[in-house]
Amino acid sequence: MKNTICAVLAFLMMGSVGFAGETPAPDGASVYFINLKDGDTVSSPVHIQFGLRGMGVQPAGVEGKPHTGHHHLLVDSEIVGEDLDYSIPADDHHRHFGGGQTEATIELSPGRHVLQLIMGDMNHIPHNPTVMSERITITVE
C-alpha cells in the first residue's frame, strides 16, 4: 500500500496528470528574466531571477485568486501547440517552482543553453493566453 501511495504521489508531482483547460491570464501579462539577457556568459551554478508583470504569484495546487500562477523554467526545451493545453512535465528540461519561488540557483553544464520562463496555473497548465518569456541563449563557462 505504501509503495502504491508513493508511486501515485510521484506521478502527480511529475506533472504528468493534466486537466486540459483554460485558466485566463490578464491581457498584457508578461514574464521575463530580471538578471539574465540573451548572449550572457555565466558560471554554474546559475542564479536566475524571475520577473512578472500583470499577474500574481501563487503556489501550485492552491485554488483561489484569479490571475495568479507559478513559474516554470524551460532549459533547452520548448512547449508549443497542443502541449500548451496540458500540465508542464517536471524533469531536467522543465523545472517547476510550484512553491511560488521568484528566483532559483540551478546547475547547468558548460556550453550553450536556451532558457525560457512560462507561467502555469494551479495544475501546472499554461494560462490562456500563454504567459511566456522570450527565449534567451546563455553560455555557461
GROMACS .gro file of C-alpha atoms in nm:
model
  141
    1MET     CA    1   0.000   0.000   0.000
    2LYS     CA    2   0.280   0.241   0.095
    3ASN     CA    3   0.457   0.180  -0.240
    4THR     CA    4   0.132   0.246  -0.429
    5ILE     CA    5   0.077   0.574  -0.248
    6CYS     CA    6   0.438   0.679  -0.312
    7ALA     CA    7   0.403   0.590  -0.681
    8VAL     CA    8   0.082   0.793  -0.713
    9LEU     CA    9   0.238   1.093  -0.537
   10ALA     CA   10   0.548   1.077  -0.757
   11PHE     CA   11   0.327   1.058  -1.067
   12LEU     CA   12   0.128   1.363  -0.958
   13MET     CA   13   0.440   1.560  -0.868
   14MET     CA   14   0.589   1.494  -1.211
   15GLY     CA   15   0.312   1.699  -1.369
   16SER     CA   16   0.200   1.402  -1.576
   17VAL     CA   17  -0.163   1.443  -1.481
   18GLY     CA   18  -0.318   1.718  -1.687
   19PHE     CA   19  -0.654   1.878  -1.663
   20ALA     CA   20  -0.675   2.036  -2.006
   21GLY     CA   21  -0.850   2.366  -1.973
   22GLU     CA   22  -0.811   2.735  -1.991
   23THR     CA   23  -0.711   2.941  -1.693
   24PRO     CA   24  -0.735   3.302  -1.808
   25ALA     CA   25  -0.440   3.537  -1.791
   26PRO     CA   26  -0.496   3.911  -1.799
   27ASP     CA   27  -0.422   4.098  -2.120
   28GLY     CA   28  -0.068   4.227  -2.123
   29ALA     CA   29   0.067   3.991  -1.856
   30SER     CA   30   0.432   3.907  -1.910
   31VAL     CA   31   0.712   3.705  -1.756
   32TYR     CA   32   1.080   3.785  -1.806
   33PHE     CA   33   1.433   3.729  -1.680
   34ILE     CA   34   1.543   4.005  -1.442
   35ASN     CA   35   1.915   3.936  -1.423
   36LEU     CA   36   1.992   3.749  -1.747
   37LYS     CA   37   1.980   3.859  -2.107
   38ASP     CA   38   2.031   3.690  -2.440
   39GLY     CA   39   2.401   3.631  -2.505
   40ASP     CA   40   2.518   3.642  -2.142
   41THR     CA   41   2.813   3.429  -2.031
   42VAL     CA   42   2.773   3.294  -1.678
   43SER     CA   43   2.921   3.041  -1.437
   44SER     CA   44   2.739   2.745  -1.287
   45PRO     CA   45   2.552   2.737  -1.060
   46VAL     CA   46   2.342   3.000  -1.237
   47HIS     CA   47   2.130   3.236  -1.029
   48ILE     CA   48   1.808   3.329  -1.211
   49GLN     CA   49   1.555   3.593  -1.105
   50PHE     CA   50   1.203   3.567  -1.247
   51GLY     CA   51   1.012   3.885  -1.330
   52LEU     CA   52   0.635   3.907  -1.370
   53ARG     CA   53   0.402   4.190  -1.474
   54GLY     CA   54   0.024   4.197  -1.463
   55MET     CA   55  -0.020   3.879  -1.256
   56GLY     CA   56   0.047   3.749  -0.908
   57VAL     CA   57   0.247   3.450  -0.789
   58GLN     CA   58   0.067   3.174  -0.602
   59PRO     CA   59   0.190   2.822  -0.520
   60ALA     CA   60   0.083   2.524  -0.731
   61GLY     CA   61  -0.223   2.337  -0.610
   62VAL     CA   62  -0.373   2.645  -0.445
   63GLU     CA   63  -0.710   2.747  -0.577
   64GLY     CA   64  -0.823   3.096  -0.516
   65LYS     CA   65  -0.706   3.423  -0.656
   66PRO     CA   66  -0.766   3.488  -1.026
   67HIS     CA   67  -0.476   3.594  -1.247
   68THR     CA   68  -0.215   3.409  -1.046
   69GLY     CA   69   0.021   3.125  -1.124
   70HIS     CA   70   0.370   2.996  -1.061
   71HIS     CA   71   0.693   2.994  -1.258
   72HIS     CA   72   0.838   2.717  -1.474
   73LEU     CA   73   1.181   2.734  -1.635
   74LEU     CA   74   1.238   2.559  -1.966
   75VAL     CA   75   1.600   2.456  -2.022
   76ASP     CA   76   1.692   2.357  -2.379
   77SER     CA   77   1.326   2.281  -2.445
   78GLU     CA   78   1.009   2.448  -2.562
   79ILE     CA   79   0.637   2.397  -2.526
   80VAL     CA   80   0.425   2.470  -2.832
   81GLY     CA   81   0.093   2.383  -2.992
   82GLU     CA   82  -0.135   2.136  -2.817
   83ASP     CA   83   0.124   2.078  -2.542
   84LEU     CA   84   0.020   2.420  -2.405
   85ASP     CA   85  -0.316   2.261  -2.309
   86TYR     CA   86  -0.164   2.013  -2.063
   87SER     CA   87   0.044   2.008  -1.747
   88ILE     CA   88   0.405   2.105  -1.794
   89PRO     CA   89   0.623   1.799  -1.732
   90ALA     CA   90   0.872   1.803  -1.446
   91ASP     CA   91   1.225   1.699  -1.544
   92ASP     CA   92   1.569   1.849  -1.608
   93HIS     CA   93   1.431   2.043  -1.906
   94HIS     CA   94   1.110   2.159  -1.735
   95ARG     CA   95   1.184   2.298  -1.389
   96HIS     CA   96   0.890   2.370  -1.160
   97PHE     CA   97   0.878   2.640  -0.896
   98GLY     CA   98   0.542   2.543  -0.751
   99GLY     CA   99   0.624   2.685  -0.411
  100GLY     CA  100   0.583   3.033  -0.552
  101GLN     CA  101   0.958   3.097  -0.587
  102THR     CA  102   1.063   3.405  -0.782
  103GLU     CA  103   1.428   3.309  -0.817
  104ALA     CA  104   1.642   2.998  -0.827
  105THR     CA  105   2.002   2.882  -0.844
  106ILE     CA  106   2.049   2.587  -1.079
  107GLU     CA  107   2.338   2.377  -1.201
  108LEU     CA  108   2.395   2.383  -1.576
  109SER     CA  109   2.664   2.202  -1.771
  110PRO     CA  110   2.925   2.407  -1.959
  111GLY     CA  111   2.815   2.521  -2.305
  112ARG     CA  112   2.519   2.698  -2.460
  113HIS     CA  113   2.172   2.671  -2.310
  114VAL     CA  114   1.838   2.812  -2.420
  115LEU     CA  115   1.617   2.932  -2.134
  116GLN     CA  116   1.254   3.038  -2.127
  117LEU     CA  117   1.006   3.114  -1.849
  118ILE     CA  118   0.640   3.016  -1.862
  119MET     CA  119   0.367   3.064  -1.606
  120GLY     CA  120   0.147   2.773  -1.504
  121ASP     CA  121  -0.182   2.764  -1.319
  122MET     CA  122  -0.253   2.564  -1.003
  123ASN     CA  123  -0.231   2.242  -1.210
  124HIS     CA  124   0.091   2.341  -1.396
  125ILE     CA  125  -0.108   2.416  -1.714
  126PRO     CA  126  -0.007   2.728  -1.910
  127HIS     CA  127  -0.255   3.016  -1.898
  128ASN     CA  128  -0.464   3.141  -2.187
  129PRO     CA  129  -0.323   3.349  -2.340
  130THR     CA  130   0.013   3.189  -2.266
  131VAL     CA  131   0.237   3.397  -2.040
  132MET     CA  132   0.582   3.305  -2.171
  133SER     CA  133   0.911   3.495  -2.190
  134GLU     CA  134   1.132   3.536  -2.490
  135ARG     CA  135   1.381   3.251  -2.534
  136ILE     CA  136   1.733   3.355  -2.438
  137THR     CA  137   2.062   3.179  -2.505
  138ILE     CA  138   2.332   3.187  -2.239
  139THR     CA  139   2.677   3.033  -2.235
  140VAL     CA  140   2.794   2.858  -1.920
  141GLU     CA  141   3.174   2.864  -1.871
   0.00000   0.00000   0.00000
